[in-house]
Amino acid sequence: MPYLKISINKKIENKKELLDSFTKEIAKALGKPEKYFMTSLEDNTQIYFQGDFQPAAFVELRSIGLSENKTTELSKKICDMVEEHLNVPKERVYINFVDIKNTMWGWNGSTF
């Protein structure tokens, strides 16, 4: 049920490895099973940030029961990973956290 979407304005070659790494780390941080975790990576997007097109990323993390108490810790983890694996400085990463009500998340012909 968690969904992590990373949009970045540069070409990424090793997508499979990156998606696997992000899925494992963020699922663990959330305490959610990888089985239900979805991750996407959109590279070469047009992101204009701080007046230029230097490497930047926008990350969305959506999950049922996403606690505000965890967002600071998750922000640090995600920014560290984006900087380490995607070579985007932390100060050029925005993250949007969304806590979704279980009845507003569909799967397998029903909702959670």
Short mmCIF file of C-alpha atoms in Angstrom, two decimals:
data_model
loop_
_atom_site.label_atom_id
_atom_site.label_comp_id
_atom_site.label_asym_id
_atom_site.label_seq_id
_atom_site.Cartn_x
_atom_site.Cartn_y
_atom_site.Cartn_z
CA MET A 1 0.00 0.00 0.00
CA PRO A 2 2.85 2.49 0.34
CA TYR A 3 3.78 4.24 -2.89
CA LEU A 4 7.12 6.01 -3.40
CA LYS A 5 7.49 8.06 -6.57
CA ILE A 6 10.79 9.70 -7.45
CA SER A 7 10.91 12.26 -10.25
CA ILE A 8 14.37 13.45 -11.26
CA ASN A 9 15.67 15.73 -14.01
CA LYS A 10 18.58 13.59 -15.14
CA LYS A 11 19.07 10.24 -16.88
CA ILE A 12 19.31 7.23 -14.58
CA GLU A 13 20.88 4.00 -15.82
CA ASN A 14 20.60 1.48 -12.97
CA LYS A 15 16.86 1.83 -12.31
CA LYS A 16 16.18 -1.75 -11.20
CA GLU A 17 18.88 -1.66 -8.52
CA LEU A 18 17.76 1.76 -7.33
CA LEU A 19 14.09 0.80 -7.15
CA ASP A 20 15.00 -2.32 -5.20
CA SER A 21 17.16 -0.36 -2.77
CA PHE A 22 14.60 2.40 -2.19
CA THR A 23 11.79 -0.14 -1.76
CA LYS A 24 13.69 -2.18 0.83
CA GLU A 25 14.90 0.81 2.86
CA ILE A 26 11.68 2.83 2.93
CA ALA A 27 9.45 -0.20 3.52
CA LYS A 28 11.65 -1.10 6.48
CA ALA A 29 11.52 2.49 7.82
CA LEU A 30 7.71 2.43 7.57
CA GLY A 31 7.40 -1.05 9.03
CA LYS A 32 5.41 -2.12 5.96
CA PRO A 33 5.82 -5.35 3.95
CA GLU A 34 7.68 -5.04 0.64
CA LYS A 35 5.00 -7.25 -0.90
CA TYR A 36 2.58 -4.29 -0.99
CA PHE A 37 5.14 -1.54 -1.63
CA MET A 38 5.14 0.18 -5.03
CA THR A 39 8.03 2.36 -6.19
CA SER A 40 8.44 4.30 -9.42
CA LEU A 41 11.29 6.33 -10.84
CA GLU A 42 10.72 8.91 -13.55
CA ASP A 43 13.97 10.22 -14.95
CA ASN A 44 14.62 13.00 -17.47
CA THR A 45 11.65 15.02 -16.18
CA GLN A 46 11.68 18.77 -16.58
CA ILE A 47 12.33 20.11 -13.08
CA TYR A 48 13.23 23.77 -12.77
CA PHE A 49 14.24 24.53 -9.18
CA GLN A 50 16.00 27.46 -7.51
CA GLY A 51 16.22 29.25 -10.85
CA ASP A 52 17.98 26.52 -12.85
CA PHE A 53 17.87 22.99 -14.25
CA GLN A 54 20.69 21.58 -12.10
CA PRO A 55 20.00 18.08 -10.73
CA ALA A 56 16.87 18.12 -8.57
CA ALA A 57 14.28 15.61 -7.41
CA PHE A 58 10.68 15.59 -6.26
CA VAL A 59 9.65 12.61 -4.12
CA GLU A 60 6.14 11.58 -3.13
CA LEU A 61 5.51 9.08 -0.34
CA ARG A 62 1.91 7.94 0.14
CA SER A 63 0.83 5.38 2.69
CA ILE A 64 -2.02 4.31 4.90
CA GLY A 65 -1.22 5.31 8.47
CA LEU A 66 1.75 7.55 7.64
CA SER A 67 2.44 9.25 10.94
CA GLU A 68 3.55 12.87 11.10
CA ASN A 69 5.92 11.75 13.84
CA LYS A 70 7.93 9.78 11.25
CA THR A 71 8.16 12.38 8.47
CA THR A 72 11.33 14.07 9.75
CA GLU A 73 13.11 10.71 10.03
CA LEU A 74 11.79 9.66 6.60
CA SER A 75 12.83 12.98 5.07
CA LYS A 76 16.39 12.47 6.29
CA LYS A 77 16.50 8.88 5.03
CA ILE A 78 15.03 9.73 1.62
CA CYS A 79 17.26 12.79 1.14
CA ASP A 80 20.34 10.79 2.15
CA MET A 81 19.43 8.05 -0.33
CA VAL A 82 18.69 10.48 -3.17
CA GLU A 83 22.00 12.24 -2.56
CA GLU A 84 23.98 8.98 -2.29
CA HIS A 85 22.37 6.96 -5.09
CA LEU A 86 21.17 9.66 -7.49
CA ASN A 87 23.78 12.37 -6.87
CA VAL A 88 21.26 15.09 -6.11
CA PRO A 89 22.16 17.39 -3.20
CA LYS A 90 19.71 17.25 -0.29
CA GLU A 91 18.94 20.93 -0.65
CA ARG A 92 17.60 20.22 -4.15
CA VAL A 93 15.06 17.59 -3.04
CA TYR A 94 11.44 18.24 -2.11
CA ILE A 95 9.33 15.50 -0.53
CA ASN A 96 5.55 15.33 -0.28
CA PHE A 97 4.16 13.02 2.42
CA VAL A 98 0.55 11.88 2.18
CA ASP A 99 -1.33 9.82 4.79
CA ILE A 100 -4.20 8.10 3.02
CA LYS A 101 -7.32 6.73 4.68
CA ASN A 102 -7.61 2.96 4.13
CA THR A 103 -10.98 3.30 2.36
CA MET A 104 -9.33 5.68 -0.13
CA TRP A 105 -6.69 3.14 -1.25
CA GLY A 106 -7.89 0.54 -3.72
CA TRP A 107 -6.32 -2.82 -4.51
CA ASN A 108 -7.42 -6.15 -5.92
CA GLY A 109 -10.98 -4.98 -6.59
CA SER A 110 -11.52 -3.64 -3.09
CA THR A 111 -9.95 -1.22 -0.59
CA PHE A 112 -7.75 -1.69 2.43
#
